Amino acid sequence: MFESIMRHMLLGIGKSPAAGRLAKRYGLKLGAARFVAGRTIEEAITAVQGLNAAGKLATLDHLGEYVAHAEDAAASAEMCIRTLDEIAASGVQSNLSLKLTSLGLDLEEGLCLGHMQRIVSHAGKTGNFVRIDMEDYAHCEPTLDLYRELRKTHDNVGVVIQAYLRRAPDDIRELGSLRANMRLVKGAYKEPETVAYPRKSDVDKQFLELIQLQLTQGYTAIATHDRSIIEASLAFIEEQRISKDCYEFQMLYGIGEDLQDALVRDGHRVRVYVPFGEDWFGYFMRRLAERPANVGFILKNMRRARGSR
Ligand SMILES: Cc1cc2nc3c(=O)[nH]c(=O)nc-3n(C[C@H](O)[C@H](O)[C@H](O)COP(=O)(O)OP(=O)(O)OC[C@H]3O[C@@H](n4cnc5c(N)ncnc54)[C@H](O)[C@@H]3O)c2cc1C
């Protein structure tokens, strides 16, 4: 009960621009540095080089979401292009993840589609791939529509399905006809019971069913730190003799390193989601909401910061 209240509170604060501005003043000192690779692309590339040296792939995400002005959407698109250029120039093994609300999805779908066409085409020139993150429920349908539109002209783009959504099995089956490259996750936003399962046991059950379905129909990125889901997925992969080229495991920067290392040792493809940039507050709040125990280390960091003043 307490965890659920805390989770809702943290997700609510994460969407507040005022709280975000306040947090920026404290930089990444509050504890966000555990989950965010740095403020600049240079810091993020250094983090990716470290991951690559440990046998892991990456997906870089320049943080940002829910932009309210066309100029901000254009600036986000420029940063995506720059990130692709830096990946190519440095030779790191990384693709790109992004959120459509950072590219103006709330302003005008045509504007967002234009930015995406440019970004995905640019990625294609260096053989790279772009993953569209899935945001809150209000953006699910527009995101899938835009993804379908992009697939008419590009193959190097993938999408995300959230297992907590009641509609997820229908979406996966429908996208199967496009042979969509899908990342499957449990889901990180605050959603009403009418659209999302509130109980963890229901989400976990549907998550595994979706992973098994997608593994039989297209490329599958299994994005979780849940040991039992990973073990059950591996058992299914072995039983169905699914080739190692047809799936990958994905985890977030700063979480589950021991699991990542074990999967790499066993020869599985592992990709780490590496977020960077100034706009880290909403992302950070979602990480805290997933595990309210994390709030403990923020309090510790705040005490330490006060002590060093
Ligand atoms: C690569 C990647 C991309 C993602 N992209 C999206 C997306 O596009 N849209 C979306 O809605 N969600 C996304 N998510 C988040 C996802 O929906 C979950 O909220 C998140 O992965 C936590 O769920 P879990 O599967 O790890 O399982 P859980 O049952 O939540 O956690 C399992 C275990 O993992 C560890 N753990 C999980 N979260 C944390 C944390 N924050 N801090 C410390 N330990 C933790 C704990 O040990 C926990 O017991 C993404 C996740 C990953 C890994």
Coordinates of C-alpha atoms and ligand atoms in Angstrom, one line a residue:
M1 CA 0.0 0.0 0.0
F2 CA 2.7 2.5 1.1
E3 CA 4.8 1.5 -2.0
S4 CA 1.9 2.1 -4.3
I5 CA 1.2 5.6 -2.8
M6 CA 4.9 6.4 -3.1
R7 CA 5.1 5.2 -6.7
H8 CA 2.1 7.3 -7.7
M9 CA 3.6 10.3 -5.9
L10 CA 7.0 10.0 -7.6
L11 CA 5.5 9.5 -11.1
G12 CA 3.3 12.6 -10.5
I13 CA 6.3 14.7 -9.4
G14 CA 8.3 13.5 -12.4
K15 CA 5.8 15.2 -14.8
S16 CA 6.0 18.6 -13.0
P17 CA 8.1 21.1 -14.9
A18 CA 8.6 23.2 -11.7
A19 CA 10.0 20.2 -9.8
G20 CA 12.3 19.5 -12.8
R21 CA 13.6 23.1 -12.8
L22 CA 14.3 22.9 -9.0
A23 CA 16.1 19.5 -9.4
K24 CA 18.3 20.8 -12.2
R25 CA 19.8 23.3 -9.7
Y26 CA 21.2 20.4 -7.7
G27 CA 22.6 18.8 -10.8
L28 CA 23.0 15.0 -10.8
K29 CA 24.2 15.1 -7.2
L30 CA 20.9 13.9 -5.8
G31 CA 21.7 10.4 -6.9
A32 CA 20.6 10.6 -10.6
A33 CA 24.2 9.9 -11.6
R34 CA 23.6 6.3 -10.8
F35 CA 21.1 6.1 -13.7
V36 CA 22.3 8.8 -16.0
A37 CA 25.6 8.6 -17.9
G38 CA 26.3 12.3 -17.8
R39 CA 25.2 15.7 -19.1
T40 CA 27.1 15.7 -22.4
I41 CA 27.4 13.4 -25.4
E42 CA 31.1 13.0 -24.7
E43 CA 30.4 11.6 -21.2
A44 CA 27.8 9.3 -22.7
I45 CA 30.2 8.0 -25.4
T46 CA 32.8 7.3 -22.7
A47 CA 30.2 5.3 -20.8
V48 CA 29.4 3.3 -23.9
Q49 CA 33.1 2.6 -24.6
G50 CA 33.2 1.1 -21.1
L51 CA 30.2 -1.1 -21.8
N52 CA 31.5 -2.2 -25.2
A53 CA 34.8 -3.2 -23.5
A54 CA 32.8 -5.5 -21.2
G55 CA 31.1 -7.1 -24.3
K56 CA 27.8 -5.1 -24.1
L57 CA 26.0 -3.1 -26.8
A58 CA 24.3 0.2 -26.0
T59 CA 21.4 2.3 -27.0
L60 CA 21.9 6.0 -26.4
D61 CA 19.0 8.2 -25.3
H62 CA 19.4 12.0 -25.3
L63 CA 16.9 12.7 -22.4
G64 CA 13.9 14.9 -23.1
E65 CA 10.1 14.5 -23.3
Y66 CA 6.8 16.4 -23.6
V67 CA 8.3 19.5 -25.4
A68 CA 5.8 22.4 -25.8
H69 CA 7.5 24.4 -28.6
A70 CA 8.4 23.6 -32.2
E71 CA 11.9 25.0 -31.6
D72 CA 12.5 22.6 -28.7
A73 CA 11.4 19.7 -30.9
A74 CA 13.8 20.8 -33.7
A75 CA 16.6 21.1 -31.1
S76 CA 15.9 17.5 -29.9
A77 CA 15.9 16.3 -33.5
E78 CA 19.3 18.0 -34.1
M79 CA 20.6 16.3 -30.9
C80 CA 19.5 12.9 -32.2
I81 CA 21.3 13.5 -35.5
R82 CA 24.4 14.6 -33.6
T83 CA 24.3 11.5 -31.4
L84 CA 24.2 9.3 -34.5
D85 CA 27.2 11.2 -35.9
E86 CA 29.1 10.8 -32.7
I87 CA 28.3 7.1 -32.6
A88 CA 29.7 6.7 -36.2
A89 CA 32.7 8.9 -35.5
S90 CA 33.7 7.2 -32.3
G91 CA 33.0 3.7 -33.7
V92 CA 31.1 2.6 -30.5
Q93 CA 28.5 -0.2 -30.7
S94 CA 25.3 1.7 -30.0
N95 CA 22.0 2.5 -31.6
L96 CA 19.6 5.3 -30.6
S97 CA 16.5 5.4 -28.5
L98 CA 14.2 8.4 -28.4
K99 CA 10.8 9.6 -27.3
L100 CA 8.3 11.0 -29.8
T101 CA 7.1 13.7 -27.3
S102 CA 10.6 15.2 -27.4
L103 CA 10.1 15.6 -31.2
G104 CA 6.8 17.4 -31.0
L105 CA 4.2 14.6 -31.0
D106 CA 2.0 16.7 -28.8
L107 CA 2.3 19.7 -31.1
E108 CA 1.6 18.2 -34.5
E109 CA 2.0 14.7 -35.7
G110 CA 3.2 15.8 -39.1
L111 CA 6.0 17.8 -37.5
C112 CA 7.1 14.8 -35.4
L113 CA 6.9 12.4 -38.4
G114 CA 9.1 14.8 -40.4
H115 CA 11.8 14.8 -37.7
M116 CA 11.6 11.0 -37.4
Q117 CA 11.9 10.5 -41.2
R118 CA 15.1 12.6 -41.2
I119 CA 16.5 10.8 -38.1
V120 CA 15.8 7.3 -39.3
S121 CA 17.1 8.1 -42.8
H122 CA 20.3 9.5 -41.3
A123 CA 20.7 6.4 -39.1
G124 CA 20.3 4.3 -42.2
K125 CA 23.3 5.9 -43.9
T126 CA 25.6 4.4 -41.3
G127 CA 23.6 1.1 -40.9
N128 CA 22.2 2.2 -37.6
F129 CA 18.9 1.6 -36.0
V130 CA 16.4 3.8 -34.1
R131 CA 14.1 2.6 -31.3
I132 CA 11.0 4.5 -30.4
D133 CA 10.4 4.3 -26.6
M134 CA 6.8 4.0 -25.5
E135 CA 5.5 6.7 -23.2
D136 CA 2.2 7.1 -21.3
Y137 CA -1.0 5.6 -22.5
A138 CA -2.3 8.8 -24.1
H139 CA 0.7 8.5 -26.6
C140 CA 0.4 4.8 -27.3
E141 CA -1.9 4.9 -30.3
P142 CA -0.3 8.0 -32.0
T143 CA 3.1 6.3 -31.4
L144 CA 2.0 3.0 -33.1
D145 CA 0.4 5.0 -35.9
L146 CA 3.6 6.9 -36.6
Y147 CA 5.7 3.7 -36.3
R148 CA 3.5 2.1 -39.0
E149 CA 3.9 5.1 -41.2
L150 CA 7.7 5.0 -40.9
R151 CA 7.8 1.3 -41.7
K152 CA 6.3 2.0 -45.1
T153 CA 9.7 3.5 -46.1
H154 CA 12.2 2.3 -43.4
D155 CA 13.2 -1.1 -41.8
N156 CA 15.8 0.3 -39.4
V157 CA 13.2 1.4 -36.8
G158 CA 11.6 -0.5 -33.9
V159 CA 9.0 0.1 -31.2
V160 CA 8.2 -0.8 -27.6
I161 CA 5.2 -2.7 -26.2
Q162 CA 4.3 -2.4 -22.5
A163 CA 3.1 -5.6 -20.9
Y164 CA 1.0 -3.8 -18.3
L165 CA -1.4 -2.6 -21.0
R166 CA -4.5 -4.7 -21.5
R167 CA -4.3 -4.0 -25.2
A168 CA -0.7 -5.3 -25.6
P169 CA -1.4 -8.8 -26.9
D170 CA -3.6 -7.3 -29.7
D171 CA -0.8 -4.8 -30.6
I172 CA 1.8 -7.5 -30.7
R173 CA -0.2 -9.8 -32.9
E174 CA -1.1 -6.9 -35.3
L175 CA 2.5 -5.6 -35.5
G176 CA 3.6 -9.2 -36.2
S177 CA 2.4 -8.8 -39.8
L178 CA 5.0 -6.0 -40.2
R179 CA 7.8 -8.3 -38.7
A180 CA 8.3 -5.5 -36.2
N181 CA 11.5 -5.4 -34.2
M182 CA 10.1 -5.0 -30.7
R183 CA 11.4 -4.2 -27.3
L184 CA 9.1 -5.6 -24.6
V185 CA 8.9 -4.0 -21.1
K186 CA 6.7 -4.2 -18.1
G187 CA 5.7 -0.4 -18.4
A188 CA 6.9 2.5 -16.3
Y189 CA 4.0 5.1 -16.2
K190 CA 1.0 5.7 -13.9
E191 CA -2.0 4.4 -15.7
P192 CA -5.6 3.7 -14.7
E193 CA -6.9 0.2 -14.1
T194 CA -9.2 0.6 -17.1
V195 CA -6.2 0.4 -19.4
A196 CA -3.4 -1.3 -17.4
Y197 CA -3.2 -4.3 -15.0
P198 CA -2.6 -2.9 -11.5
R199 CA -1.3 -6.2 -10.0
K200 CA 2.4 -7.1 -10.5
S201 CA 1.5 -10.8 -10.8
D202 CA -0.8 -10.1 -13.8
V203 CA 1.8 -7.9 -15.4
D204 CA 4.5 -10.5 -15.0
K205 CA 2.3 -13.2 -16.4
Q206 CA 1.3 -11.2 -19.5
F207 CA 5.0 -10.1 -19.9
L208 CA 6.2 -13.6 -20.2
E209 CA 3.4 -14.6 -22.6
L210 CA 4.2 -11.6 -24.8
I211 CA 7.9 -12.4 -24.9
Q212 CA 7.1 -16.0 -25.9
L213 CA 4.7 -14.8 -28.6
Q214 CA 7.2 -12.2 -30.0
L215 CA 10.1 -14.6 -30.0
T216 CA 8.2 -16.8 -32.4
Q217 CA 7.3 -13.9 -34.8
G218 CA 10.1 -11.4 -34.9
Y219 CA 13.2 -9.8 -33.4
T220 CA 12.7 -9.5 -29.6
A221 CA 14.5 -7.2 -27.2
I222 CA 13.7 -8.6 -23.7
A223 CA 14.0 -5.5 -21.5
T224 CA 13.9 -6.4 -17.9
H225 CA 16.0 -6.8 -14.7
D226 CA 13.6 -9.5 -13.4
R227 CA 15.7 -12.6 -12.9
S228 CA 12.7 -15.0 -13.0
I229 CA 11.4 -13.5 -16.3
I230 CA 15.0 -13.8 -17.8
E231 CA 15.3 -17.4 -16.7
A232 CA 11.9 -18.3 -18.1
S233 CA 12.7 -16.6 -21.4
L234 CA 16.0 -18.5 -21.6
A235 CA 14.2 -21.8 -21.0
F236 CA 11.7 -21.0 -23.8
I237 CA 14.5 -19.9 -26.1
E238 CA 16.3 -23.2 -25.5
E239 CA 13.2 -25.3 -25.8
Q240 CA 12.2 -23.6 -29.1
R241 CA 15.8 -23.6 -30.4
I242 CA 15.6 -19.9 -31.1
S243 CA 18.9 -18.6 -32.7
K244 CA 21.0 -16.1 -30.7
D245 CA 20.6 -13.6 -33.6
C246 CA 16.9 -13.3 -33.1
Y247 CA 16.8 -11.7 -29.6
E248 CA 18.7 -9.6 -27.2
F249 CA 18.4 -8.7 -23.5
Q250 CA 18.3 -5.1 -22.6
M251 CA 18.8 -3.4 -19.2
L252 CA 19.0 0.2 -17.9
Y253 CA 22.3 1.9 -17.2
G254 CA 23.2 1.4 -13.5
I255 CA 20.8 -1.5 -12.9
G256 CA 21.4 -5.3 -12.9
E257 CA 25.1 -5.2 -13.9
D258 CA 25.6 -8.7 -12.4
L259 CA 22.8 -10.1 -14.6
Q260 CA 24.2 -8.3 -17.6
D261 CA 27.6 -9.8 -17.0
A262 CA 26.2 -13.3 -16.6
L263 CA 24.2 -13.1 -19.8
V264 CA 27.3 -11.9 -21.7
R265 CA 29.4 -14.7 -20.3
D266 CA 26.8 -17.2 -21.6
G267 CA 27.0 -15.7 -25.1
H268 CA 23.8 -13.8 -25.2
R269 CA 23.5 -10.3 -26.8
V270 CA 23.1 -7.7 -24.1
R271 CA 22.3 -4.0 -24.7
V272 CA 22.4 -1.3 -22.1
Y273 CA 20.1 1.8 -22.3
V274 CA 22.3 4.8 -21.7
P275 CA 20.5 8.1 -21.0
F276 CA 22.3 11.4 -21.0
G277 CA 21.6 15.1 -21.0
E278 CA 20.2 17.9 -18.9
D279 CA 16.6 16.8 -18.9
W280 CA 17.0 13.9 -16.5
F281 CA 14.4 14.6 -13.9
G282 CA 11.3 12.7 -15.4
Y283 CA 13.6 9.6 -16.2
F284 CA 15.0 9.7 -12.7
M285 CA 11.6 9.8 -11.0
R286 CA 10.5 6.8 -13.0
R287 CA 13.5 4.9 -11.8
L288 CA 12.7 5.8 -8.2
A289 CA 9.1 4.8 -8.6
E290 CA 10.1 1.4 -9.8
R291 CA 11.9 0.8 -6.6
P292 CA 10.8 3.2 -3.8
A293 CA 13.7 1.8 -1.7
N294 CA 15.9 3.9 -4.0
V295 CA 14.6 7.1 -2.3
G296 CA 16.8 6.0 0.6
F297 CA 20.0 6.7 -1.3
I298 CA 18.7 10.2 -2.4
L299 CA 18.2 11.1 1.2
K300 CA 21.7 9.8 2.0
N301 CA 23.1 12.0 -0.9
M302 CA 21.2 15.0 0.3
R303 CA 22.7 14.6 3.8
R304 CA 26.2 14.2 2.3
A305 CA 25.7 17.3 0.1
R306 CA 24.6 19.3 3.2
G307 CA 27.5 18.0 5.2
S308 CA 30.1 19.1 2.6
R309 CA 28.8 22.6 2.4
Ligands
LIG1 C1 16.2 -1.2 -21.8 C2 14.9 -0.7 -21.2 C3 14.1 0.1 -21.9 C4 12.9 0.5 -21.4 N1 12.0 1.3 -22.1 C5 10.8 1.6 -21.6 C6 9.8 2.2 -22.5 O1 10.1 2.6 -23.6 N2 8.6 2.5 -21.9 C7 8.3 2.1 -20.6 O2 7.2 2.4 -20.2 N3 9.2 1.5 -19.9 C8 10.4 1.2 -20.3 N4 11.3 0.6 -19.5 C9 11.0 0.4 -18.1 C10 10.2 -0.8 -17.8 O3 8.9 -0.6 -18.2 C11 10.2 -1.1 -16.3 O4 9.6 0.0 -15.6 C12 11.6 -1.4 -15.7 O5 12.4 -2.1 -16.5 C13 11.5 -2.1 -14.3 O6 10.9 -3.4 -14.5 P1 11.6 -4.8 -14.5 O7 11.2 -5.5 -15.7 O8 13.0 -4.6 -14.3 O9 10.9 -5.6 -13.3 P2 10.7 -5.2 -11.8 O10 9.8 -6.4 -11.3 O11 10.2 -3.9 -11.6 O12 12.1 -5.3 -11.2 C14 12.9 -6.6 -11.1 C15 14.1 -6.3 -10.3 O13 15.0 -5.4 -11.0 C16 15.6 -4.5 -10.2 N5 15.1 -3.1 -10.5 C17 14.1 -2.8 -11.3 N6 14.0 -1.4 -11.4 C18 14.9 -0.9 -10.6 C19 15.3 0.4 -10.3 N7 14.7 1.5 -10.8 N8 16.3 0.6 -9.5 C20 17.0 -0.4 -8.9 N9 16.7 -1.7 -9.2 C21 15.7 -2.0 -10.0 C22 15.2 -4.8 -8.7 O14 16.1 -5.7 -8.3 C23 13.9 -5.5 -9.0 O15 13.6 -6.5 -7.9 C24 12.5 0.1 -20.1 C25 13.3 -0.8 -19.4 C26 14.5 -1.2 -19.9 C27 15.3 -2.2 -19.2

